[in-house]
mmCIF file of C-alpha atoms and ligand atoms in Angstrom:
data_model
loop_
_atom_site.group_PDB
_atom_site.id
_atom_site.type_symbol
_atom_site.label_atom_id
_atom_site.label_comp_id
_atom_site.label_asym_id
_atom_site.label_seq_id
_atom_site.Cartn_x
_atom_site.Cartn_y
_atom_site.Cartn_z
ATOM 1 C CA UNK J 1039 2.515 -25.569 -1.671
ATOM 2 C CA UNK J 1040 1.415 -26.553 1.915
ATOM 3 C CA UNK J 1041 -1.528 -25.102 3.495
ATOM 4 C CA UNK J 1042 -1.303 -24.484 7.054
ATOM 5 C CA UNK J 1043 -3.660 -24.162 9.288
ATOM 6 C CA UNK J 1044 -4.283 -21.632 12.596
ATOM 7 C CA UNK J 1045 -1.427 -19.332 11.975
ATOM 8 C CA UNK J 1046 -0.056 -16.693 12.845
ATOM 9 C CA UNK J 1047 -0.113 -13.566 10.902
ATOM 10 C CA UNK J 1048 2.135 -11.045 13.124
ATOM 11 C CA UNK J 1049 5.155 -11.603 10.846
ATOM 12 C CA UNK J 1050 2.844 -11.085 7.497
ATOM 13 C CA UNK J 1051 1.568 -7.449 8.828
ATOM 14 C CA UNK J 1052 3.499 -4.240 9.267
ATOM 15 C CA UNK J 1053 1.510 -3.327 12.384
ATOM 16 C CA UNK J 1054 2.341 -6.664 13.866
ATOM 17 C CA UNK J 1055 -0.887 -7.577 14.567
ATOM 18 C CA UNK J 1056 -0.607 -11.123 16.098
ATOM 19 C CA UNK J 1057 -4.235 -12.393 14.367
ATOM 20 C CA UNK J 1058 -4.379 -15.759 13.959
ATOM 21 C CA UNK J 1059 -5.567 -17.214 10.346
ATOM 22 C CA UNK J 1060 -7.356 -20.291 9.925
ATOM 23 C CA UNK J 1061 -5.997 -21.545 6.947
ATOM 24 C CA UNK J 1062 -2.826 -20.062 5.022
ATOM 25 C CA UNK J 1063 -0.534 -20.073 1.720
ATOM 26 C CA UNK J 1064 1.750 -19.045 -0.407
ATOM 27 C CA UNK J 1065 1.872 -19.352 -3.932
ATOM 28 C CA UNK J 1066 4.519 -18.387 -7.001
ATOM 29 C CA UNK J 1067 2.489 -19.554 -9.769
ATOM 30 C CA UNK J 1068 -0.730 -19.311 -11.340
ATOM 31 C CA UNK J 1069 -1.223 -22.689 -11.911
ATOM 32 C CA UNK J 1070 -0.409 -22.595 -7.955
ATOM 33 C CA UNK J 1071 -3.052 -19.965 -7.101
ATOM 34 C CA UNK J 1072 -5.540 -22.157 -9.055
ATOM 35 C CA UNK J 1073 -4.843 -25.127 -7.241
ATOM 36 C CA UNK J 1074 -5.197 -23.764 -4.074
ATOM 37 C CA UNK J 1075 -8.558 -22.147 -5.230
ATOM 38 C CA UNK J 1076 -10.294 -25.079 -6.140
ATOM 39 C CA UNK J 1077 -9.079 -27.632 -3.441
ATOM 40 C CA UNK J 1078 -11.378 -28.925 -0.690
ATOM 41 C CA UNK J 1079 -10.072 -26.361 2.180
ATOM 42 C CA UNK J 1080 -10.560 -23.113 -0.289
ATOM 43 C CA UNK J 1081 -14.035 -24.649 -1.425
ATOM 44 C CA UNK J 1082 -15.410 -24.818 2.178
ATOM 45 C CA UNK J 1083 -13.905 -21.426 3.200
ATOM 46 C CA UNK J 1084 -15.729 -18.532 1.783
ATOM 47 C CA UNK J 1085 -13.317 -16.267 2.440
ATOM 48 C CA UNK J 1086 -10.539 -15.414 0.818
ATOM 49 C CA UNK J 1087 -7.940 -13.038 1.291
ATOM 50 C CA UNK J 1088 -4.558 -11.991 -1.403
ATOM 51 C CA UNK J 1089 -2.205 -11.044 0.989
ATOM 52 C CA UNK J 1090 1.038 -8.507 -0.123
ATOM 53 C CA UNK J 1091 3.355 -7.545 2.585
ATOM 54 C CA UNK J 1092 0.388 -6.541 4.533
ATOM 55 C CA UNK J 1093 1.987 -2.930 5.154
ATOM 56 C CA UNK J 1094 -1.673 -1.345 4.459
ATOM 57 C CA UNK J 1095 -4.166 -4.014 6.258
ATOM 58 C CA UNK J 1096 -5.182 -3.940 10.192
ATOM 59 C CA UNK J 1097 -6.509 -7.139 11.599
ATOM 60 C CA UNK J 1098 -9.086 -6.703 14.036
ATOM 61 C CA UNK J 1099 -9.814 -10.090 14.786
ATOM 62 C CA UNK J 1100 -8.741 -13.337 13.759
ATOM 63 C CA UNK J 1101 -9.324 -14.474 10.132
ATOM 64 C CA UNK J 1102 -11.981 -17.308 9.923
ATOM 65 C CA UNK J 1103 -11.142 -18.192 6.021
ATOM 66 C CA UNK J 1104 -7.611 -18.909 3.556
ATOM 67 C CA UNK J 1105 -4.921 -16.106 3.531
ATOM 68 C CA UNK J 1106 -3.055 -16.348 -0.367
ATOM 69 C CA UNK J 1107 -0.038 -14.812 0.020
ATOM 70 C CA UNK J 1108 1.100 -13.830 -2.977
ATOM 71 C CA UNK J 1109 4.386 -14.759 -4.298
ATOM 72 C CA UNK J 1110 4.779 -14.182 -7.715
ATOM 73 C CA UNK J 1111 8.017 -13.065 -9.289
ATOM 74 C CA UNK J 1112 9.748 -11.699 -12.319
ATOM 75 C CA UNK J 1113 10.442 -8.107 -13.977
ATOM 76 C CA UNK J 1114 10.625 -7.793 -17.440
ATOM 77 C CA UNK J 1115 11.038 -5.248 -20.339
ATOM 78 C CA UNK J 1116 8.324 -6.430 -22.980
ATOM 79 C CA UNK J 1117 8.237 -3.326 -25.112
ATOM 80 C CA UNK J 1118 9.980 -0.244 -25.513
ATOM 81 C CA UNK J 1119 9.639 2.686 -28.539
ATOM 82 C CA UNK J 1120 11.158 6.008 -28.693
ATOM 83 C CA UNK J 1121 10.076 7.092 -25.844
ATOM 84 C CA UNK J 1122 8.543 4.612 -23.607
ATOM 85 C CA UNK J 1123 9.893 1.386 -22.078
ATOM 86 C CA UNK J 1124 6.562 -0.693 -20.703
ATOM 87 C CA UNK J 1125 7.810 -2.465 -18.213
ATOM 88 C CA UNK J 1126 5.807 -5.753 -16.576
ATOM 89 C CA UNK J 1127 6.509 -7.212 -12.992
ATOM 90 C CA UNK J 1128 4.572 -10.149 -11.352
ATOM 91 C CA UNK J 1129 2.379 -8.975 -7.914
ATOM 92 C CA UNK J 1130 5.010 -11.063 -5.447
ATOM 93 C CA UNK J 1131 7.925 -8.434 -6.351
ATOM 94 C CA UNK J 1132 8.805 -5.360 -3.371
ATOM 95 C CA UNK J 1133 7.713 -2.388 -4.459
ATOM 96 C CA UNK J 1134 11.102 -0.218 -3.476
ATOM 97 C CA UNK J 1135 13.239 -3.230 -4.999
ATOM 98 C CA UNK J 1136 11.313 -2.941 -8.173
ATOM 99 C CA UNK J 1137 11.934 0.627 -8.026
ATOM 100 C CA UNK J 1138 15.288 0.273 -7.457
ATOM 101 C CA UNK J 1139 15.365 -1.621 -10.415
ATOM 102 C CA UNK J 1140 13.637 0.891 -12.947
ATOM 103 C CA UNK J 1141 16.103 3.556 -11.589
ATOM 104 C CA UNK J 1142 19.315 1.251 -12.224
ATOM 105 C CA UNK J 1143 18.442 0.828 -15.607
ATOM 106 C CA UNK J 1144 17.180 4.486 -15.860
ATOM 107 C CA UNK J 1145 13.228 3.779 -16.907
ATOM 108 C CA UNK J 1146 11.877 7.065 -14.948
ATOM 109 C CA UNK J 1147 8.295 7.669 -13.830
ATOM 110 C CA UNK J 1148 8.531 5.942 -10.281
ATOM 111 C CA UNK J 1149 11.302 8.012 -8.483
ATOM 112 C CA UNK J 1150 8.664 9.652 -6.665
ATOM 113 C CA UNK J 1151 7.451 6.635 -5.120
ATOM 114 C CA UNK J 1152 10.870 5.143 -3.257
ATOM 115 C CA UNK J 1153 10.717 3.284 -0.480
ATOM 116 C CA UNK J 1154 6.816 2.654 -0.144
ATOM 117 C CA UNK J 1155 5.917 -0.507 1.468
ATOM 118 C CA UNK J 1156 4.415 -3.740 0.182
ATOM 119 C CA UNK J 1157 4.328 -5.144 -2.999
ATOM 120 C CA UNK J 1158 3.629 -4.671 -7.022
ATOM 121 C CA UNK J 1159 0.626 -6.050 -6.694
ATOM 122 C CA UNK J 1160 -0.892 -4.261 -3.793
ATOM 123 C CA UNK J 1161 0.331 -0.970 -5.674
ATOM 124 C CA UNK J 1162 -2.988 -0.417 -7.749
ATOM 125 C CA UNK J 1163 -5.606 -1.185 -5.273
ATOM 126 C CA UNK J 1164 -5.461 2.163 -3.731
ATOM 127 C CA UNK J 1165 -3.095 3.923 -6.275
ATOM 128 C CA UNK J 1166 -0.266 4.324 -4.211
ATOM 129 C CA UNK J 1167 1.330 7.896 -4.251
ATOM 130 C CA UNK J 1168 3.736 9.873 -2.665
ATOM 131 C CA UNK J 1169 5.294 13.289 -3.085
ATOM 132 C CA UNK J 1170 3.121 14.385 -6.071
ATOM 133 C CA UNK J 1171 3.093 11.062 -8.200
ATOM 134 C CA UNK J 1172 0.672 8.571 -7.894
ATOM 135 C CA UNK J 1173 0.770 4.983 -9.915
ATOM 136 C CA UNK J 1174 -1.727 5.785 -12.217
ATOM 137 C CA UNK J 1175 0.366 8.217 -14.219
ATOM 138 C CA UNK J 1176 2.353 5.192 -15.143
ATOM 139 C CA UNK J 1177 0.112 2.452 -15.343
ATOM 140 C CA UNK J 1178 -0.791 0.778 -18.463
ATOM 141 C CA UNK J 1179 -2.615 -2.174 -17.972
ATOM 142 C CA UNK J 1180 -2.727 -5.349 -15.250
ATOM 143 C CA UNK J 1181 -3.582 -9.153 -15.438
ATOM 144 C CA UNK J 1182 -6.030 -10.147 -12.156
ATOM 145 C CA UNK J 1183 -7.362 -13.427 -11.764
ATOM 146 C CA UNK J 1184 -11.079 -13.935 -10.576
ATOM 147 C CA UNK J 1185 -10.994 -15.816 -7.203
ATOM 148 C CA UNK J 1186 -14.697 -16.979 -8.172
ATOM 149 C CA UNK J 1187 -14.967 -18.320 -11.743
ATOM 150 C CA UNK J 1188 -10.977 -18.584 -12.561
ATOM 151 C CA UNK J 1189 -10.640 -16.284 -15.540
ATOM 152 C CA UNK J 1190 -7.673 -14.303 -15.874
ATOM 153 C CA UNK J 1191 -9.132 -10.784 -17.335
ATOM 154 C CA UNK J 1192 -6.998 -7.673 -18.093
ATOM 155 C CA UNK J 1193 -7.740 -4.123 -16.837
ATOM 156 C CA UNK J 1194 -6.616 -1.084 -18.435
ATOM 157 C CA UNK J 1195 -5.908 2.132 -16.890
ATOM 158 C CA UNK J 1196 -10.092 3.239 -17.482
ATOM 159 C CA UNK J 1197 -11.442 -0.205 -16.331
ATOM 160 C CA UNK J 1198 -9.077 0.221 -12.608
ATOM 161 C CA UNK J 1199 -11.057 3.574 -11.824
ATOM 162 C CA UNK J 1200 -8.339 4.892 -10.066
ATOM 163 C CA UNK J 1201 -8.950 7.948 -7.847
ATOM 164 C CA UNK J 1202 -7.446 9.141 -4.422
ATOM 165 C CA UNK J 1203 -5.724 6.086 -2.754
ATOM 166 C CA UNK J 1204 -8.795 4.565 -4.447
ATOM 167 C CA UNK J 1205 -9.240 2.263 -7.661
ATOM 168 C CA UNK J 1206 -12.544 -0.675 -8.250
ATOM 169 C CA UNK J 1207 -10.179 -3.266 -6.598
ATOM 170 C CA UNK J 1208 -11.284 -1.790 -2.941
ATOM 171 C CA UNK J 1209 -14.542 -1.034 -4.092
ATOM 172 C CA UNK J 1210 -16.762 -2.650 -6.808
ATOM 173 C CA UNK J 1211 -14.446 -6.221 -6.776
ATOM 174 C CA UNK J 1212 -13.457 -5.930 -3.594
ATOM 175 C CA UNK J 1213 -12.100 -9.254 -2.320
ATOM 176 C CA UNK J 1214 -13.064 -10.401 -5.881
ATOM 177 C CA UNK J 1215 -9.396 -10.730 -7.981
ATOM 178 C CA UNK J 1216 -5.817 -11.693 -7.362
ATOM 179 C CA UNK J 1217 -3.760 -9.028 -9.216
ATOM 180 C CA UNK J 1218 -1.448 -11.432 -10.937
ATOM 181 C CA UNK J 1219 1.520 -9.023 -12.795
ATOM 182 C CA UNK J 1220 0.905 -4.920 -13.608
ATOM 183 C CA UNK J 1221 2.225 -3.621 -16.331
ATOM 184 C CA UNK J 1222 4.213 0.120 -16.113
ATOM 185 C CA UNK J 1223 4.599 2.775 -18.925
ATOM 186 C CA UNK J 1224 7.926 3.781 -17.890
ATOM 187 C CA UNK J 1225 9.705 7.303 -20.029
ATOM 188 C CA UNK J 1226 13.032 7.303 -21.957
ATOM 189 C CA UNK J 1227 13.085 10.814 -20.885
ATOM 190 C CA UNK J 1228 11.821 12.027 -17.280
ATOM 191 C CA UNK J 1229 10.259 14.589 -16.111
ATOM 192 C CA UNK J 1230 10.913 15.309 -12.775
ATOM 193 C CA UNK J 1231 8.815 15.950 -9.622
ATOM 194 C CA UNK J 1232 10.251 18.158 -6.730
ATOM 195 C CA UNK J 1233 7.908 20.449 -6.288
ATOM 196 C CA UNK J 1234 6.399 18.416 -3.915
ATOM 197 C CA UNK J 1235 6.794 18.347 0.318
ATOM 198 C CA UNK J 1236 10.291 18.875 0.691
ATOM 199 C CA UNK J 1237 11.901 17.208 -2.321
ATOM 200 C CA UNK J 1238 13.290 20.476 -3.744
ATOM 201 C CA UNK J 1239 14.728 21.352 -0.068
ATOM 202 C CA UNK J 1240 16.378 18.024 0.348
ATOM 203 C CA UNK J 1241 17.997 17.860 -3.303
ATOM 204 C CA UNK J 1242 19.857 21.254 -2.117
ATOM 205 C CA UNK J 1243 20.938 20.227 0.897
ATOM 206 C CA UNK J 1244 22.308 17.010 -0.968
ATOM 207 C CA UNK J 1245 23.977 19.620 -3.313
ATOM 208 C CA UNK J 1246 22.529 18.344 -6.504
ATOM 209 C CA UNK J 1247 24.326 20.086 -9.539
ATOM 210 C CA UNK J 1248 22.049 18.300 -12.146
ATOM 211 C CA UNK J 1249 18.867 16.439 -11.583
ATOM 212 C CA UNK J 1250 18.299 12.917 -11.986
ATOM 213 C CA UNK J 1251 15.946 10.019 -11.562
ATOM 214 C CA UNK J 1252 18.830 8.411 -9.051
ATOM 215 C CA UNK J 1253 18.681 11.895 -7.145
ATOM 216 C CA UNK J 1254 15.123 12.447 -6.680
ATOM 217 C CA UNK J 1255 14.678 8.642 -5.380
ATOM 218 C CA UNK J 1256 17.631 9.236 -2.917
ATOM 219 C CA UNK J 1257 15.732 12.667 -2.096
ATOM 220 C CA UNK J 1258 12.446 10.838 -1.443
ATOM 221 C CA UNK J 1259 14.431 7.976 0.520
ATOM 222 C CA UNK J 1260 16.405 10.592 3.302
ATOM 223 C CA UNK J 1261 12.774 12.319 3.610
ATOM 224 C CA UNK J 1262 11.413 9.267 4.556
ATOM 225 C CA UNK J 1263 13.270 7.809 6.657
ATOM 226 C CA UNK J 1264 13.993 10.797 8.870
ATOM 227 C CA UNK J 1265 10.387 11.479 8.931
ATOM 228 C CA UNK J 1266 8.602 7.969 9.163
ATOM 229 C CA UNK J 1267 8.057 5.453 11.588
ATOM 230 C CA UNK J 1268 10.116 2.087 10.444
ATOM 231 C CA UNK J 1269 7.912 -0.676 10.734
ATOM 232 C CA UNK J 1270 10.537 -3.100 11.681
ATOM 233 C CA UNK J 1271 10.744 -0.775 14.419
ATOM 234 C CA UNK J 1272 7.103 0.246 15.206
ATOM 235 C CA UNK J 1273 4.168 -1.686 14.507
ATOM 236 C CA UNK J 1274 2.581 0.726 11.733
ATOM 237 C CA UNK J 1275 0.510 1.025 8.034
ATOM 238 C CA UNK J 1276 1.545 4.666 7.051
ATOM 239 C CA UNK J 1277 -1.235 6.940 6.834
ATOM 240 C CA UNK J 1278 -4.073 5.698 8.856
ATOM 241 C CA UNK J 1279 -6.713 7.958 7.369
ATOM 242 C CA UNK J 1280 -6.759 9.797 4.318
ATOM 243 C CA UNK J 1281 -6.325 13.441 3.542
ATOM 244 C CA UNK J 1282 -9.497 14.997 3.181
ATOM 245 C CA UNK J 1283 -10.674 16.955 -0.126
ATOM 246 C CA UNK J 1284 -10.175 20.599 1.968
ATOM 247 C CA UNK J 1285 -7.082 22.931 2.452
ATOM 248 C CA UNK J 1286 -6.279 21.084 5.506
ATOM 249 C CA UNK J 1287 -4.418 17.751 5.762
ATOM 250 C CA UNK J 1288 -5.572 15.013 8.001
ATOM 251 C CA UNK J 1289 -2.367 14.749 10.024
ATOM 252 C CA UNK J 1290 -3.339 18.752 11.039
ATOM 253 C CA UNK J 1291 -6.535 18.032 12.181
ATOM 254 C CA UNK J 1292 -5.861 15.307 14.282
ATOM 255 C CA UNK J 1293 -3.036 16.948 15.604
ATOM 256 C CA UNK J 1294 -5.572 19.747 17.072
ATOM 257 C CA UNK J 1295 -8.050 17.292 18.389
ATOM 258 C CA UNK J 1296 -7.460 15.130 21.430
ATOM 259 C CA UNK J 1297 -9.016 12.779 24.214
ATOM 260 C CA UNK J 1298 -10.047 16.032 26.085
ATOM 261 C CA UNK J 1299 -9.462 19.315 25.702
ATOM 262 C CA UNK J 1300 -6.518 19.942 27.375
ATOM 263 C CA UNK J 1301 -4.487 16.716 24.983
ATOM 264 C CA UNK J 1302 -3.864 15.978 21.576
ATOM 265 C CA UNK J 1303 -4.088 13.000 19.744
ATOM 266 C CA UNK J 1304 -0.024 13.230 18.177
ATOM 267 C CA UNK J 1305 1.304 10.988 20.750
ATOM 268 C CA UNK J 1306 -1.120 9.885 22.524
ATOM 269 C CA UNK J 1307 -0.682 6.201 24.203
ATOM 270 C CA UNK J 1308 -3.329 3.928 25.535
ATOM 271 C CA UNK J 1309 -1.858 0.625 25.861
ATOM 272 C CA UNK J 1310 0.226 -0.739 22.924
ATOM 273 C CA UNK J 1311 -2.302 1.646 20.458
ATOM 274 C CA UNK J 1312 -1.059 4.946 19.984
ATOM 275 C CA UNK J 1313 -0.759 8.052 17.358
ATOM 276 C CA UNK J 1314 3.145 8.492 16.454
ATOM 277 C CA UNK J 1315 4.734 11.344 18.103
ATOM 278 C CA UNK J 1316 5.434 13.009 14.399
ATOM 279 C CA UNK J 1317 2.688 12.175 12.464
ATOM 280 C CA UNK J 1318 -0.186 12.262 13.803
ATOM 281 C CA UNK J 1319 -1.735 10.226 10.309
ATOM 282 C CA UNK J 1320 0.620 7.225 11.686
ATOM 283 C CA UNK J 1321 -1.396 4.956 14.639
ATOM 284 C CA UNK J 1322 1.073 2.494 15.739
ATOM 285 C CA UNK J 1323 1.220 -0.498 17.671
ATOM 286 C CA UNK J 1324 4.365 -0.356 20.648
ATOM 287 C CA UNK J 1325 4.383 -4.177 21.236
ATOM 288 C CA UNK J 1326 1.661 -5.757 21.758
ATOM 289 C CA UNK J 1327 -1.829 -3.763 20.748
ATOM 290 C CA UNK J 1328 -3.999 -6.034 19.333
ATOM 291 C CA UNK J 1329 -5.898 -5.023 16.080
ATOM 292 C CA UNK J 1330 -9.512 -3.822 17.714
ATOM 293 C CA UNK J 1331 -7.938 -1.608 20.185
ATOM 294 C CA UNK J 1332 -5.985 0.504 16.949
ATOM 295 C CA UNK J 1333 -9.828 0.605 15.145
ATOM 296 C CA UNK J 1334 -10.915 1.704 18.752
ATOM 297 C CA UNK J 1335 -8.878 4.145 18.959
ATOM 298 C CA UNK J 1336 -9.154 5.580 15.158
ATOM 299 C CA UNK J 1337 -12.741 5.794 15.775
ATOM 300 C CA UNK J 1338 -12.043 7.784 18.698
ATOM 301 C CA UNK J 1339 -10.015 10.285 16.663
ATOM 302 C CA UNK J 1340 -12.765 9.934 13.538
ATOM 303 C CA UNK J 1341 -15.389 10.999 16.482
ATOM 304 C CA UNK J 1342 -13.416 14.044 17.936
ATOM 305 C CA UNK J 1343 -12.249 15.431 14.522
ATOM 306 C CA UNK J 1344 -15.952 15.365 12.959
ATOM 307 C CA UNK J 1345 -17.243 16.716 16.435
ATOM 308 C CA UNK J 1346 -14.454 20.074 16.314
ATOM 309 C CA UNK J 1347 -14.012 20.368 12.726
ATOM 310 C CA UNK J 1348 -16.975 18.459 11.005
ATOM 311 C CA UNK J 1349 -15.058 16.870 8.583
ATOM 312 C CA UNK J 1350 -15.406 13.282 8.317
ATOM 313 C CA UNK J 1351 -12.323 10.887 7.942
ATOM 314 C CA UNK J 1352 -12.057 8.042 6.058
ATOM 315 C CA UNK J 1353 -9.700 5.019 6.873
ATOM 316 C CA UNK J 1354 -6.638 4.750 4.080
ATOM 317 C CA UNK J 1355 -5.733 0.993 5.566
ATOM 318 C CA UNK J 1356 -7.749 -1.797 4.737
ATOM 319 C CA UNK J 1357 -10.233 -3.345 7.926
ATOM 320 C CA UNK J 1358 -10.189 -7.318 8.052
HETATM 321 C C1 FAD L 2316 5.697 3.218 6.789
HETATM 322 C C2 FAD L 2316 4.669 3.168 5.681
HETATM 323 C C3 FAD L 2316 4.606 4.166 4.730
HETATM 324 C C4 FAD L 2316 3.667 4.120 3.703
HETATM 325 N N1 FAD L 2316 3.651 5.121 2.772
HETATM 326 C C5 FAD L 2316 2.760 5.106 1.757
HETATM 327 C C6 FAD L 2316 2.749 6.144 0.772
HETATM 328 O O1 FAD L 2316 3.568 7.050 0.789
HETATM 329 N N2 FAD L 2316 1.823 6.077 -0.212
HETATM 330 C C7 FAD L 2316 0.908 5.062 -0.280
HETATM 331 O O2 FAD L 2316 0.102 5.072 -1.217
HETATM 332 N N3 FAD L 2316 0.902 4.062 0.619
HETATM 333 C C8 FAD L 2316 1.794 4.055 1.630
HETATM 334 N N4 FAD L 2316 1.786 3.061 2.584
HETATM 335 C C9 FAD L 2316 0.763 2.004 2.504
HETATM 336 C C10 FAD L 2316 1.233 0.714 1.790
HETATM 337 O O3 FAD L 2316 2.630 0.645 1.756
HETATM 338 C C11 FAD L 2316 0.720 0.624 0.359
HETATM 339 O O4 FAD L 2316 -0.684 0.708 0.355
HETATM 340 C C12 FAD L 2316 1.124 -0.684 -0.320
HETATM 341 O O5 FAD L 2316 0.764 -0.653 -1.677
HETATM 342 C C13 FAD L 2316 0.525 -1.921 0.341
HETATM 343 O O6 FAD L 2316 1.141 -3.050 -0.234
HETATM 344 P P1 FAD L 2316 1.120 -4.468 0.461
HETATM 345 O O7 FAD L 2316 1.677 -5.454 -0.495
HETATM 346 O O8 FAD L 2316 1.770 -4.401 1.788
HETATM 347 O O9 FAD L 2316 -0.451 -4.680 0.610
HETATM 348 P P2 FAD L 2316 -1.238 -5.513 1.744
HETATM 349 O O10 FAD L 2316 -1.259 -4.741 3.009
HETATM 350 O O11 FAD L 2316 -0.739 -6.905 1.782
HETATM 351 O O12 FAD L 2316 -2.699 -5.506 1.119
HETATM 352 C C14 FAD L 2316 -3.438 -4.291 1.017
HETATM 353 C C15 FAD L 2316 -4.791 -4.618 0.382
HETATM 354 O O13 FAD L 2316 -4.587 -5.069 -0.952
HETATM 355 C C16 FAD L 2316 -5.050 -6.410 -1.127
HETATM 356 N N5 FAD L 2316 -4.052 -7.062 -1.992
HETATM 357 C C17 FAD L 2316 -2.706 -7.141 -1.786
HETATM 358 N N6 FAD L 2316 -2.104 -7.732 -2.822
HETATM 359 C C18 FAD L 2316 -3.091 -8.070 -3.704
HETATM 360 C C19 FAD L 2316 -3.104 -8.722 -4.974
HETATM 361 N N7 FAD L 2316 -1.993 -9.173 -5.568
HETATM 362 N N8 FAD L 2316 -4.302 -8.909 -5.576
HETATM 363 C C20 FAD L 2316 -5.445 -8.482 -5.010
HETATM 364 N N9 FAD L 2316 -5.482 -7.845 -3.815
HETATM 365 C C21 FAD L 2316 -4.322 -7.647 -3.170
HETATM 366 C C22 FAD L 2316 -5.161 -6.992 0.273
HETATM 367 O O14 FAD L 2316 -6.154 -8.005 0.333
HETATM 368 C C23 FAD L 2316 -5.521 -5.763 1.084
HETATM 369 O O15 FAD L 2316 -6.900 -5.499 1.002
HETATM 370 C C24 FAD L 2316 2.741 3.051 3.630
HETATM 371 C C25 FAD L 2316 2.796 2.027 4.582
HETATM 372 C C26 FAD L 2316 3.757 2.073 5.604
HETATM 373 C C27 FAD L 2316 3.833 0.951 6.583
#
């Protein structure tokens, strides 16, 4: 457990944002994270940071405090009744792998949610969800540890406050807990999602006689990857902004907004910043677009889609 110091963090964020962080981490234990909390170099250093796989953070400059990366591991079945299997895996594990898990050993309830970025721990700060399922419907409890007075306290599904890509973790304790292990309440029998996007479309054209928990994640998996930019490919967090509480979805509005008149924002360049030539929800970096020029240019699209449609977007990914 070596802390190093003046960093890089372009292989830690999906945007591949080459920030620079004055002190970094990793750690696989608690004991681990507690150490490295209350040595000299985290005492001196206000700020603290839990990083995931960074799929759903831009850096706009570099970061002046410790970066934690979390590496915690281990998925385990600690309970299971008639109909429930509860299910707990530490923060450190990949989301998708630990989803590939659950569907191997057929505990349903996150086949909805293939293939997002990041990890298990990152999952309930903004309540990840995809294709009509969000984490919340399958949450039971999580253990966080409090970066400031080194208690480990438990949050149930009411104490997290989840809402919209939104739970107390990005709001009220913001910056304030390491989610240390989340615990899932994972169904013996499923009930299955496809009414969502194109799920139902894609399970006929894969000619699914009977539906499964194995088909709906391969469902979610071809949708995605034929419609979203790959990371390892394109510097990008997913959704940039947020769908906005009205009929129309973010992506739209952008799409019918633009530098001037005449241009729209869905694939627009300037630079190494741009909006991805599908989705217009998806900024991207094409090499070498450092972190304020992205925010520059989301504020750019915030201004011109409050000035057309008055609607006000809010930023999904998390501003360092
Ligand atoms: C191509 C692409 C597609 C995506 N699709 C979706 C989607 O469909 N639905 C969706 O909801 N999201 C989506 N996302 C966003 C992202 O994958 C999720 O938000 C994911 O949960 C982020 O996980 P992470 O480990 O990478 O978090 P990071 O980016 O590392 O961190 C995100 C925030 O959580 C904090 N954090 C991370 N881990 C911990 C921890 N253990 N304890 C305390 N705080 C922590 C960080 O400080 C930061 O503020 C997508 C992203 C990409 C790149």
């Amino acid at each position: 457990m070596q802390i190093k110091e003046n960093i890089s963090l372009k292989p830690y964020n999906t945007f591949g944002i080459d920030a620079k962080a004055k002190y970094f981490s990793a750690f696989s234990s608690t004991d681990e994270l507690e150490d490295l909390l209350s040595g000299k170099k985290s005492k001196t250093q206000n700020t603290k940071l839990i990083l995931g796989g960074g799929s759903n953070i831009l850096f706009t400059k570099d970061f002046k405090g410790l970066v934690l990366k979390n590496e915690l591991k281990g998925i385990e079945l600690i309970k299971e009744d008639e109909n429930h299997y509860d299910i707990k895996a530490a923060a450190g594990e990949n989301w998708h792998e630990f989803v590939m898990h659950c569907i191997k050993h057929n505990y349903a309830g996150v086949e909805n949610l293939s293939l997002i970025p990041g990890n298990v721990g990152a999952a309930p700060m903004q309540n990840i969800g995809a294709y009509g399922v969000e984490i919340k419907e399958v949450f039971e409890q999580l253990e966080a540890y409090h970066i400031h007075d080194n208690r480990i306290i438990t949050f149930s599904v009411n104490d997290c406050a989840f809402g919209y890509r939104e739970s107390i973790f990005k709001r009220k304790y913001k910056n304030q807990f390491a989610i240390l292990n989340v615990t899932f309440r994972l169904r013996k029998r499923p009930i299955f999602h496809t009414s969502y996007g194109q799920v139902k479309h894609e399970l006929e054209r894969m000619d699914v006689k009977e539906l499964s928990i194995q088909a709906i994640s391969q469902a979610v998996i071809n949708i995605r990857t034929s419609k979203l930019p790959d990371p390892k490919v394109i510097g990008n967090a997913g959704s940039f902004f947020k769908n906005p509480e009205i009929s129309s979805h973010a992506g739209w509005l952008i799409e019918q907004c633009g530098p001037n008149d005449s241009l729209s924002w869905k694939g627009y360049r300037e630079g190494d910043a741009g909006c991805h030539a599908k989705q217009a929800l998806v900024l991207v970096n094409y090499g070498n677009a450092k972190g304020e020029e992205i925010y520059a240019l989301s504020e750019k699209i915030k201004d011109s889609v409050y000035k057309k449609f008055g609607v006000l977007l809010e930023r999904e990914v998390n501003i360092v």
